[in-house]
Short mmCIF file of C-alpha atoms in Angstrom, two decimals:
data_model
loop_
_atom_site.label_atom_id
_atom_site.label_comp_id
_atom_site.label_asym_id
_atom_site.label_seq_id
_atom_site.Cartn_x
_atom_site.Cartn_y
_atom_site.Cartn_z
CA MET A 1 189.06 56.89 328.20
CA PRO A 2 186.91 59.71 326.76
CA LYS A 3 184.36 61.29 329.03
CA LYS A 4 180.70 60.79 328.23
CA THR A 5 178.84 63.84 327.03
CA PRO A 6 175.58 64.70 328.84
CA GLU A 7 173.50 63.22 326.04
CA GLN A 8 175.36 59.91 326.37
CA THR A 9 174.74 59.62 330.12
CA ALA A 10 172.03 57.07 330.88
CA LYS A 11 168.84 58.68 332.22
CA LEU A 12 167.21 55.36 333.09
CA LEU A 13 169.31 52.78 334.89
CA LEU A 14 168.47 49.28 336.12
CA ARG A 15 170.92 48.02 338.73
CA GLN A 16 171.25 45.99 341.91
CA ALA A 17 169.89 47.61 345.03
CA ARG A 18 172.37 49.05 347.53
CA PRO A 19 172.13 49.75 351.26
CA ASP A 20 171.96 53.48 350.59
CA ASP A 21 168.77 52.90 348.55
CA VAL A 22 166.82 51.82 351.64
CA PRO A 23 165.33 55.25 352.56
CA ALA A 24 164.17 55.78 348.97
CA LEU A 25 162.66 52.28 348.85
CA VAL A 26 160.80 52.87 352.12
CA ASP A 27 159.28 55.97 350.56
CA LEU A 28 158.53 54.20 347.28
CA THR A 29 156.71 51.23 348.84
CA ALA A 30 154.80 53.57 351.17
CA ARG A 31 153.72 55.62 348.14
CA VAL A 32 152.55 52.52 346.26
CA TYR A 33 150.84 50.68 349.15
CA SER A 34 150.48 53.15 352.08
CA PRO A 35 152.78 53.93 355.00
CA GLU A 36 151.12 51.11 356.98
CA TRP A 37 151.72 48.41 354.36
CA GLY A 38 154.96 49.59 352.78
CA HIS A 39 158.27 47.84 353.46
CA SER A 40 160.20 48.87 356.53
CA ALA A 41 163.89 49.67 356.49
CA GLU A 42 164.52 46.45 358.41
CA MET A 43 162.73 44.38 355.76
CA LEU A 44 164.65 46.01 352.92
CA ARG A 45 168.02 45.62 354.62
CA SER A 46 167.22 41.99 355.38
CA GLN A 47 166.34 41.30 351.73
CA GLN A 48 169.70 42.68 350.61
CA THR A 49 171.56 40.79 353.35
CA HIS A 50 170.09 37.41 352.42
CA PHE A 51 170.35 37.68 348.62
CA PRO A 52 171.91 40.95 347.42
CA GLU A 53 172.15 39.90 343.76
CA GLY A 54 168.37 39.33 343.66
CA GLN A 55 167.29 42.89 344.54
CA PHE A 56 166.95 45.37 341.67
CA VAL A 57 166.08 49.06 341.40
CA VAL A 58 165.31 51.30 338.45
CA GLU A 59 166.54 54.89 338.57
CA TYR A 60 165.22 57.63 336.32
CA ALA A 61 167.23 60.86 336.29
CA GLY A 62 168.79 59.74 339.58
CA LYS A 63 165.50 58.98 341.34
CA VAL A 64 164.52 55.44 342.40
CA VAL A 65 161.22 54.73 340.62
CA GLY A 66 161.03 50.92 340.61
CA TYR A 67 162.00 48.01 342.84
CA CYS A 68 162.07 44.24 342.52
CA ALA A 69 162.88 41.77 345.33
CA THR A 70 163.65 38.05 344.96
CA PHE A 71 165.21 35.15 346.84
CA ARG A 72 166.04 31.49 346.18
CA ILE A 73 163.88 28.69 347.48
CA ASP A 74 163.48 24.92 347.08
CA GLU A 75 160.91 23.49 344.68
CA ALA A 76 158.83 21.67 347.28
CA THR A 77 158.23 24.85 349.25
CA ALA A 78 157.72 27.09 346.22
CA LEU A 79 155.12 24.93 344.48
CA LYS A 80 152.90 24.04 347.45
CA PRO A 81 150.17 26.39 348.82
CA HIS A 82 151.48 29.25 350.93
CA THR A 83 150.87 32.86 351.92
CA TRP A 84 153.12 35.82 351.22
CA THR A 85 154.02 36.21 354.89
CA GLN A 86 154.85 32.53 355.30
CA ILE A 87 157.10 32.16 352.28
CA THR A 88 158.92 35.50 352.59
CA GLY A 89 159.46 35.28 356.33
CA GLY A 90 157.32 38.35 356.92
CA GLY A 91 158.95 40.22 354.04
CA MET A 92 162.48 39.63 355.35
CA ALA A 93 163.43 37.05 352.68
CA SER A 94 164.63 34.98 355.63
CA ARG A 95 163.61 31.72 353.93
CA HIS A 96 166.24 32.27 351.27
CA LYS A 97 168.17 29.07 350.53
CA ALA A 98 171.53 29.52 348.89
CA ASP A 99 171.05 26.21 347.03
CA GLY A 100 167.37 26.75 346.19
CA ASP A 101 166.50 25.74 342.64
CA TRP A 102 163.70 28.31 342.10
CA LEU A 103 163.72 32.10 342.21
CA TYR A 104 160.84 33.51 344.26
CA GLY A 105 159.48 36.89 343.22
CA MET A 106 158.40 38.53 346.45
CA GLU A 107 157.87 42.10 345.25
CA VAL A 108 157.68 44.45 342.28
CA VAL A 109 156.70 48.11 342.76
CA VAL A 110 156.68 51.01 340.30
CA HIS A 111 156.21 54.66 341.24
CA PRO A 112 152.73 55.76 340.07
CA ASP A 113 154.11 58.87 338.33
CA TYR A 114 156.43 56.77 336.16
CA ARG A 115 154.06 54.11 334.88
CA GLY A 116 153.85 53.78 331.12
CA MET A 117 157.66 53.56 330.78
CA ARG A 118 157.67 49.74 330.94
CA ILE A 119 159.61 49.78 334.17
CA GLY A 120 157.81 46.67 335.40
CA GLN A 121 158.76 44.87 332.20
CA ARG A 122 162.40 45.78 332.71
CA LEU A 123 162.33 44.39 336.24
CA TYR A 124 160.72 41.15 335.07
CA HIS A 125 163.41 40.81 332.39
CA ALA A 126 166.08 41.34 335.06
CA ARG A 127 164.56 38.50 337.09
CA LYS A 128 164.56 36.19 334.09
CA ARG A 129 168.16 37.08 333.28
CA LEU A 130 169.19 36.32 336.86
CA CYS A 131 167.31 33.01 336.80
CA MET A 132 169.06 31.98 333.59
CA ASP A 133 172.48 33.12 334.80
CA LEU A 134 172.08 31.01 337.94
CA LYS A 135 170.66 28.10 335.88
CA LEU A 136 167.64 27.80 338.18
CA ARG A 137 164.49 25.87 337.26
CA GLY A 138 162.41 29.01 336.96
CA ILE A 139 160.59 31.83 338.72
CA VAL A 140 157.57 31.38 340.99
CA PHE A 141 155.36 33.82 342.92
CA GLY A 142 151.82 34.77 343.87
CA GLY A 143 150.34 37.32 341.49
CA ARG A 144 147.60 39.79 342.42
CA ILE A 145 144.24 39.78 340.60
CA PRO A 146 143.02 43.32 341.36
CA GLY A 147 139.95 43.04 339.13
CA LEU A 148 138.45 40.24 341.23
CA ALA A 149 136.54 42.32 343.80
CA ARG A 150 134.83 44.39 341.11
CA ASN A 151 133.79 41.30 339.17
CA ILE A 152 133.13 38.66 341.83
CA ALA A 153 129.34 38.99 341.44
CA ARG A 154 129.62 38.22 337.75
CA TYR A 155 132.05 35.29 337.98
CA GLY A 156 131.13 33.87 341.37
CA SER A 157 134.61 32.69 342.35
CA ALA A 158 138.31 33.45 342.04
CA GLU A 159 138.71 30.29 339.94
CA ASN A 160 136.12 31.39 337.36
CA TYR A 161 137.54 34.90 337.17
CA THR A 162 141.07 33.60 336.67
CA GLN A 163 139.92 31.22 333.95
CA ALA A 164 138.21 34.08 332.13
CA VAL A 165 141.44 36.08 332.16
CA VAL A 166 143.55 33.11 331.03
CA SER A 167 141.14 32.39 328.15
CA GLY A 168 141.24 36.02 327.03
CA ALA A 169 137.56 36.68 327.76
CA ARG A 170 138.49 39.15 330.49
CA ARG A 171 141.43 41.49 331.06
CA ASP A 172 143.00 41.94 334.49
CA ALA A 173 145.56 44.73 334.83
CA THR A 174 148.07 42.54 336.67
CA LEU A 175 147.35 38.94 335.66
CA SER A 176 147.12 39.78 331.95
CA PHE A 177 150.54 41.45 332.22
CA GLN A 178 152.00 38.33 333.85
CA LEU A 179 150.58 36.05 331.17
CA ALA A 180 151.95 38.32 328.43
CA ASN A 181 155.39 37.97 330.03
CA GLY A 182 155.40 34.19 329.71
CA PHE A 183 154.11 33.13 333.13
CA GLU A 184 151.67 30.23 333.46
CA VAL A 185 149.01 29.59 336.10
CA ILE A 186 149.48 26.47 338.26
CA GLY A 187 146.80 27.21 340.85
CA LEU A 188 145.33 29.75 343.26
CA LEU A 189 146.61 30.81 346.68
CA ARG A 190 143.93 31.54 349.30
CA ALA A 191 144.56 34.35 351.83
CA TYR A 192 147.90 35.12 350.14
CA VAL A 193 147.74 38.76 351.26
CA PRO A 194 144.55 39.20 353.34
CA SER A 195 144.86 42.99 353.22
CA ASP A 196 144.71 42.99 349.41
CA HIS A 197 141.02 43.85 349.24
CA GLU A 198 141.01 44.33 345.45
CA SER A 199 142.06 40.68 345.07
CA LEU A 200 139.87 39.57 348.00
CA GLY A 201 143.06 38.14 349.50
CA TRP A 202 143.56 35.72 346.60
CA ALA A 203 146.65 35.37 344.42
CA VAL A 204 147.35 33.36 341.30
CA HIS A 205 150.18 30.85 341.67
CA LEU A 206 152.42 31.61 338.68
CA VAL A 207 155.60 30.08 337.29
CA TRP A 208 158.02 30.85 334.48
CA ARG A 209 160.24 27.91 333.48
CA ASN A 210 163.82 28.55 332.47
CA PRO A 211 164.01 27.65 328.74
CA ALA A 212 167.81 27.31 328.84
CA LEU A 213 168.05 25.04 331.86
CA LEU A 214 169.04 21.85 330.04
CA ASP A 215 171.19 23.34 327.29
CA HIS A 216 172.97 26.61 327.93
CA PRO A 217 176.38 26.66 326.19
CA ASP A 218 178.81 29.33 327.19
CA ILE A 219 178.86 32.51 325.13
CA PRO A 220 182.33 33.38 323.77
CA SER A 221 184.37 35.86 325.71
CA ILE A 222 183.00 39.30 324.87
CA PRO A 223 184.01 42.67 326.37
CA SER A 224 180.61 43.38 327.93
CA PRO A 225 179.98 44.48 331.52
CA LYS A 226 176.64 42.67 331.64
CA HIS A 227 175.44 39.12 331.32
CA LEU A 228 174.08 38.41 327.86
CA PRO A 229 170.72 36.90 327.05
CA ASP A 230 170.56 33.74 324.99
CA LEU A 231 167.79 35.09 322.78
CA VAL A 232 167.66 38.55 321.18
CA ARG A 233 164.58 39.61 319.23
CA VAL A 234 165.19 42.15 316.47
CA ALA A 235 162.74 44.08 314.31
CA SER A 236 163.56 45.68 310.98
CA VAL A 237 161.27 48.38 309.60
CA GLN A 238 160.86 48.56 305.81
CA TYR A 239 159.72 52.17 305.76
CA LEU A 240 157.50 53.80 303.15
CA GLN A 241 158.63 57.29 302.20
CA ARG A 242 155.62 59.55 301.67
CA ARG A 243 154.93 63.26 301.74
CA ILE A 244 154.18 64.73 305.16
CA ARG A 245 152.97 68.11 306.44
CA SER A 246 154.84 68.44 309.75
CA PHE A 247 157.56 67.00 311.97
CA GLU A 248 154.77 65.76 314.25
CA GLU A 249 153.43 63.63 311.41
CA PHE A 250 156.89 62.11 310.94
CA ALA A 251 157.11 61.47 314.69
CA THR A 252 153.72 59.75 314.67
CA GLN A 253 154.82 57.35 311.94
CA VAL A 254 158.09 56.52 313.69
CA GLU A 255 156.36 56.05 317.04
CA TYR A 256 153.83 53.71 315.44
CA PHE A 257 156.55 51.32 314.27
CA THR A 258 158.43 51.59 317.57
CA ASP A 259 155.25 50.72 319.44
CA ILE A 260 154.63 47.74 317.15
CA ALA A 261 158.15 46.40 317.72
CA ALA A 262 157.83 46.90 321.48
CA ASP A 263 154.47 45.13 321.55
CA TYR A 264 156.21 42.11 320.04
CA ASN A 265 158.87 42.31 322.79
CA ALA A 266 161.70 43.19 320.41
CA ASP A 267 165.03 44.16 321.96
CA PHE A 268 166.00 46.24 318.90
CA VAL A 269 164.10 48.06 316.17
CA ALA A 270 166.05 49.28 313.14
CA PHE A 271 165.02 52.04 310.70
CA PRO A 272 166.46 52.80 307.21
CA GLU A 273 169.24 55.08 306.08
CA LEU A 274 168.19 58.69 305.33
CA ILE A 275 164.75 58.14 306.80
CA THR A 276 164.54 61.84 307.63
CA LEU A 277 164.71 63.00 303.98
CA GLN A 278 160.94 62.73 304.26
CA LEU A 279 161.07 65.98 306.26
CA LEU A 280 162.03 67.93 303.13
CA SER A 281 158.49 67.43 301.82
CA ILE A 282 157.04 69.55 304.67
CA GLU A 283 157.64 72.97 303.11
CA ASN A 284 157.98 71.68 299.56
CA GLU A 285 160.55 74.33 298.62
CA GLU A 286 162.58 74.36 295.44
CA LEU A 287 166.09 73.93 296.85
CA SER A 288 169.36 72.77 295.42
CA ALA A 289 170.51 69.38 296.63
CA VAL A 290 173.23 70.87 298.86
CA ALA A 291 170.88 73.49 300.32
CA ALA A 292 168.25 70.82 301.01
CA ILE A 293 170.67 68.65 302.94
CA ARG A 294 171.84 71.58 305.06
CA LYS A 295 168.25 72.56 305.76
CA LEU A 296 167.51 68.98 306.81
CA SER A 297 170.37 69.12 309.30
CA HIS A 298 168.44 71.82 311.21
CA TYR A 299 166.11 69.07 312.42
CA THR A 300 168.96 67.25 314.20
CA PRO A 301 167.99 68.24 317.79
CA GLN A 302 164.36 67.18 317.20
CA VAL A 303 165.42 63.88 315.62
CA LYS A 304 167.71 63.01 318.52
CA GLU A 305 165.10 63.94 321.12
CA LEU A 306 162.38 61.94 319.35
CA PHE A 307 164.27 58.67 319.09
CA SER A 308 165.80 58.97 322.57
CA ARG A 309 162.38 59.54 324.10
CA LEU A 310 160.83 56.61 322.24
CA ALA A 311 163.64 54.24 323.27
CA VAL A 312 163.01 54.91 326.96
CA ARG A 313 159.23 55.07 326.72
CA TYR A 314 158.90 51.79 324.82
CA ASN A 315 161.81 49.98 326.51
CA ILE A 316 163.53 49.16 323.24
CA ASN A 317 166.91 49.87 321.66
CA ILE A 318 166.49 51.93 318.48
CA ILE A 319 168.79 52.01 315.46
CA ALA A 320 167.40 55.27 314.14
CA GLY A 321 168.35 54.87 310.48
CA SER A 322 170.50 57.82 309.51
CA HIS A 323 170.20 61.58 309.32
CA PRO A 324 172.42 64.14 307.51
CA THR A 325 174.09 66.14 310.28
CA GLU A 326 176.22 69.26 310.04
CA GLN A 327 179.55 69.00 311.87
CA PRO A 328 181.29 71.80 313.81
CA ASN A 329 183.63 72.37 310.83
CA GLY A 330 180.69 72.75 308.44
CA ASP A 331 180.94 69.30 306.83
CA ILE A 332 177.82 67.18 306.44
CA HIS A 333 178.08 63.59 307.70
CA ASN A 334 175.51 60.83 307.32
CA VAL A 335 174.94 59.87 310.98
CA CYS A 336 173.11 56.95 312.56
CA TYR A 337 171.77 57.73 316.03
CA VAL A 338 171.59 54.67 318.25
CA CYS A 339 169.25 55.31 321.18
CA LEU A 340 169.31 52.71 323.92
CA ARG A 341 166.50 51.98 326.31
CA ASP A 342 168.59 53.15 329.27
CA GLY A 343 168.39 56.69 327.84
CA SER A 344 171.89 56.87 326.38
CA LEU A 345 172.52 58.09 322.83
CA HIS A 346 175.37 57.13 320.51
CA GLU A 347 176.39 58.43 317.09
CA ARG A 348 177.87 56.31 314.31
CA GLU A 349 178.88 57.92 311.03
CA LYS A 350 178.87 56.53 307.52
CA LEU A 351 182.51 56.05 306.57
CA HIS A 352 182.11 55.67 302.81
CA PRO A 353 179.76 58.13 301.09
CA THR A 354 178.69 56.89 297.68
CA PRO A 355 179.76 58.84 294.59
CA SER A 356 176.22 60.21 294.39
CA GLU A 357 176.27 61.39 298.02
CA ARG A 358 179.63 63.06 297.51
CA ASN A 359 178.83 64.70 294.19
CA VAL A 360 175.19 65.74 294.71
CA TRP A 361 174.95 66.38 298.47
CA ASN A 362 178.61 67.11 299.37
CA ILE A 363 178.46 64.52 302.16
CA THR A 364 181.83 63.54 303.62
CA GLY A 365 182.76 60.37 305.50
CA GLY A 366 183.33 59.81 309.18
CA GLU A 367 186.57 58.47 310.65
CA SER A 368 185.86 55.75 313.19
CA ALA A 369 183.89 52.55 313.67
CA ALA A 370 183.35 51.49 317.25
CA THR A 371 180.98 49.00 318.80
CA ILE A 372 178.20 50.05 321.15
CA GLN A 373 177.67 48.17 324.41
CA THR A 374 174.01 47.27 324.88
CA ASP A 375 172.08 45.10 327.30
CA CYS A 376 172.09 42.44 324.55
CA GLY A 377 175.83 42.53 323.93
CA PRO A 378 178.06 44.65 321.68
CA ILE A 379 176.61 45.76 318.33
CA GLY A 380 177.99 47.52 315.29
CA VAL A 381 176.54 49.83 312.64
CA MET A 382 177.49 49.90 308.95
CA ILE A 383 175.48 52.41 306.93
CA CYS A 384 174.62 51.01 303.48
CA TYR A 385 177.78 51.36 301.33
CA ASP A 386 179.95 50.62 304.40
CA ALA A 387 178.73 47.01 304.23
CA GLU A 388 180.54 46.65 300.89
CA PHE A 389 183.91 47.09 302.59
CA PRO A 390 184.93 43.92 304.51
CA GLU A 391 187.34 45.81 306.75
CA VAL A 392 184.52 47.65 308.53
CA ALA A 393 182.64 44.53 309.62
CA ARG A 394 185.85 42.73 310.61
CA HIS A 395 186.92 45.71 312.72
CA LEU A 396 183.56 45.72 314.53
CA VAL A 397 183.56 41.96 315.11
CA ASP A 398 187.14 42.10 316.38
CA GLN A 399 185.80 44.49 319.02
CA GLY A 400 183.20 41.89 320.00
CA ALA A 401 180.14 42.77 317.88
CA LEU A 402 177.58 39.98 317.62
CA ILE A 403 174.95 41.83 315.55
CA LEU A 404 175.67 44.31 312.75
CA PHE A 405 172.92 46.73 311.74
CA VAL A 406 172.88 48.01 308.14
CA PRO A 407 170.44 50.87 307.51
CA PHE A 408 170.36 51.24 303.71
CA CYS A 409 168.82 53.36 300.99
CA THR A 410 169.01 52.14 297.38
CA ASP A 411 167.21 53.34 294.29
CA VAL A 412 167.29 50.30 291.99
CA ARG A 413 167.50 46.53 292.40
CA GLU A 414 171.15 46.32 291.31
CA GLY A 415 172.18 48.73 294.06
CA TYR A 416 170.14 46.85 296.64
CA LEU A 417 171.67 43.51 295.66
CA ARG A 418 175.17 44.90 296.08
CA VAL A 419 174.36 45.77 299.68
CA ARG A 420 172.55 42.49 300.37
CA TYR A 421 175.15 40.16 298.85
CA CYS A 422 177.93 41.95 300.71
CA ALA A 423 175.98 41.88 303.97
CA GLN A 424 175.47 38.14 303.59
CA ALA A 425 179.20 37.73 303.05
CA ARG A 426 179.89 39.75 306.20
CA ALA A 427 177.59 37.42 308.19
CA ILE A 428 179.41 34.33 306.91
CA GLU A 429 183.01 35.49 307.17
CA ASN A 430 182.49 37.05 310.64
CA GLN A 431 180.02 34.47 311.98
CA CYS A 432 177.63 37.18 313.14
CA TYR A 433 174.08 38.38 312.49
CA VAL A 434 173.40 41.23 310.05
CA VAL A 435 170.15 43.24 310.02
CA LEU A 436 169.21 45.28 306.92
CA SER A 437 166.55 48.02 307.01
CA GLY A 438 165.60 49.94 303.86
CA ASN A 439 163.28 52.56 302.42
CA VAL A 440 160.55 52.00 299.86
CA GLY A 441 158.25 54.45 298.08
CA ASN A 442 158.88 57.78 296.36
CA LEU A 443 159.38 61.44 297.27
CA PRO A 444 158.80 63.60 294.17
CA GLY A 445 160.64 66.90 294.34
CA VAL A 446 163.37 65.79 296.77
CA ASN A 447 166.68 65.94 294.91
CA ASN A 448 168.56 62.62 294.58
CA PHE A 449 165.77 60.75 296.38
CA ASP A 450 163.26 60.10 293.64
CA ILE A 451 162.69 56.32 293.75
CA GLN A 452 163.47 53.51 296.18
CA TYR A 453 164.02 49.78 295.92
CA GLY A 454 164.12 47.89 299.20
CA GLN A 455 163.88 44.36 300.56
CA SER A 456 164.81 44.37 304.21
CA CYS A 457 166.13 41.17 305.74
CA ILE A 458 167.82 39.60 308.76
CA LEU A 459 170.81 37.47 307.79
CA THR A 460 172.72 34.72 309.61
CA PRO A 461 175.89 32.72 309.07
CA SER A 462 175.53 29.66 306.87
CA ASP A 463 175.80 26.64 309.16
CA PHE A 464 173.59 24.07 310.85
CA PRO A 465 172.43 26.13 313.88
CA PHE A 466 170.95 28.79 311.59
CA ALA A 467 168.19 29.19 309.01
CA ARG A 468 168.64 26.92 305.98
CA ASP A 469 169.42 29.72 303.53
CA GLY A 470 171.22 32.00 305.98
CA VAL A 471 168.12 34.22 306.11
CA ALA A 472 166.31 34.49 309.45
CA ALA A 473 163.64 36.83 308.01
CA ASP A 474 162.94 38.36 304.61
CA SER A 475 160.42 40.84 303.24
CA THR A 476 158.43 41.33 300.08
CA PRO A 477 160.21 44.01 298.03
CA ASN A 478 158.83 47.56 297.96
CA ILE A 479 156.02 47.32 300.50
CA GLU A 480 155.89 48.83 303.97
CA THR A 481 156.31 46.14 306.60
CA VAL A 482 158.14 45.04 309.77
CA LEU A 483 160.31 41.94 310.04
CA PHE A 484 161.02 40.05 313.25
CA ALA A 485 163.56 37.37 314.09
CA ASP A 486 164.79 35.70 317.26
CA LEU A 487 168.57 35.52 317.16
CA ARG A 488 170.29 33.06 319.49
CA LEU A 489 173.67 34.19 320.76
CA GLU A 490 174.45 30.62 321.79
CA SER A 491 174.25 29.64 318.11
CA LEU A 492 177.04 32.11 317.34
CA ALA A 493 179.06 30.59 320.16
CA ARG A 494 178.59 27.09 318.76
CA ALA A 495 179.44 28.15 315.22
CA ARG A 496 182.51 30.14 316.24
CA ASN A 497 183.85 27.41 318.50
CA ALA A 498 182.87 24.20 316.72
CA GLY A 499 181.02 24.92 313.48
CA ALA A 500 181.42 23.13 310.15
CA VAL A 501 183.80 26.01 309.40
CA THR A 502 185.32 28.36 311.97
CA ASN A 503 186.18 31.49 310.01
CA LEU A 504 187.19 33.63 312.97
CA LYS A 505 189.44 30.99 314.51
CA ASP A 506 191.04 29.97 311.19
CA ARG A 507 192.38 33.35 310.13
CA ARG A 508 196.09 33.30 309.21
CA PHE A 509 197.47 35.93 311.52
CA ASP A 510 200.94 34.72 310.54
CA LEU A 511 200.27 35.91 306.96
CA TYR A 512 198.14 39.03 307.26
CA GLU A 513 196.67 41.51 309.68
CA MET A 514 194.30 44.44 309.65
CA ARG A 515 195.15 47.66 311.44
CA TRP A 516 193.07 50.80 311.84
CA ARG A 517 194.78 54.11 312.30
CA PRO A 518 194.05 55.55 315.75
CA GLN A 519 191.83 58.62 315.68
CA PRO A 520 192.06 61.55 318.10
CA LEU A 521 189.57 61.37 320.98
#
């Protein structure tokens, strides 16, 4: 197995807590609360002893910067009034019940120096994933309302303040975050943590109900080391090419769309092929097409750093379109950088340069197509023209891909339709999702990139569990916009196992096969 390069090593890692994390967690909770009110080593060891799979940490560059503690409890106990000390057994999680039908969230802490990286959101998602994996009824806990003490004179009571936050008339740093993450208020808990002076001892009794409790079909066997979510939200950016004056201006535009996708809780955001050709408008030099592409390749380190940083900061997996990149042997490849929210970076090359790319830019094709393991299952990348070759998609799906991303760049409608019709065929014949992301607009003076025609879309198989026309989301042609779609992995499982047609199961392996030549590692 090839070794990971330093840039592929995850900088941010969410994992289960281990006994050797205890000293770091003692320090972390003391930093967040105070040495007096932080968790003791005995409490932390007890939490792991009672329910090890319910304790999570987030590491950044090897340092523990976030922690989440949970245990299982019965519904009657979870939904009646209680205090934090009573229900957690003094922070020991000693009231854990192995057959409890609710997950109790007893703690979430984030290091103050690492806030703004959506670490809390990652921990909440880990809780939800655990709840769904265990098929529990939901998650319950007492949530702080730190704005209460400052506003008690205005609202008069904890009930009135909470109602103002729920209605949107008031923002509370903690409660508003909980509501945005799908939790609902079922009451108030008096004297929940008496030492919480900002909340005047009150807490909001919050629940999140497992949406997959009654119907959670098994996902097909997939070579993934992690449990897969049922629902994956994807965003596709239809990007307007315009002249810019600096790399910072390009970065601002890209960050804007990443932020938008993250605000809508997308798991992936996809950008178009050759998005970085916009950078050639910075100096506005008269260059030959080949010289322009080689000059563009000089931006490669900045492009990789930008998208990697945004993926971690906004807690989203980024399909960063594609960027012409010079290889060690001097060739230019059209490379898609896939930057995951754990900090890892992956490169996927366009295998089939178009005649125009070969003849005008001297771009040559890559040699391998491998899936990428993500926290939402294996994905594949086919850059534009690659989608017109059925072997590429089949090879990726044979490796377990559930979603195929197609960054594209087409100049006229006929070219666009070739990509779209072929992508729709790939979705049907492989019973997978396909996400197209294209450019629109014009860049005068950039060789071979004069005009654009684009209509980004998110495509599905054609069967009953999916959108009527096999289109989960579509855009208006030639305007800048962002598409969103919720893709259910369970729907792929149903279609592949018992759909009206079962393309993957019905292949005639006795008549034909597809083999890829092994490439040197």
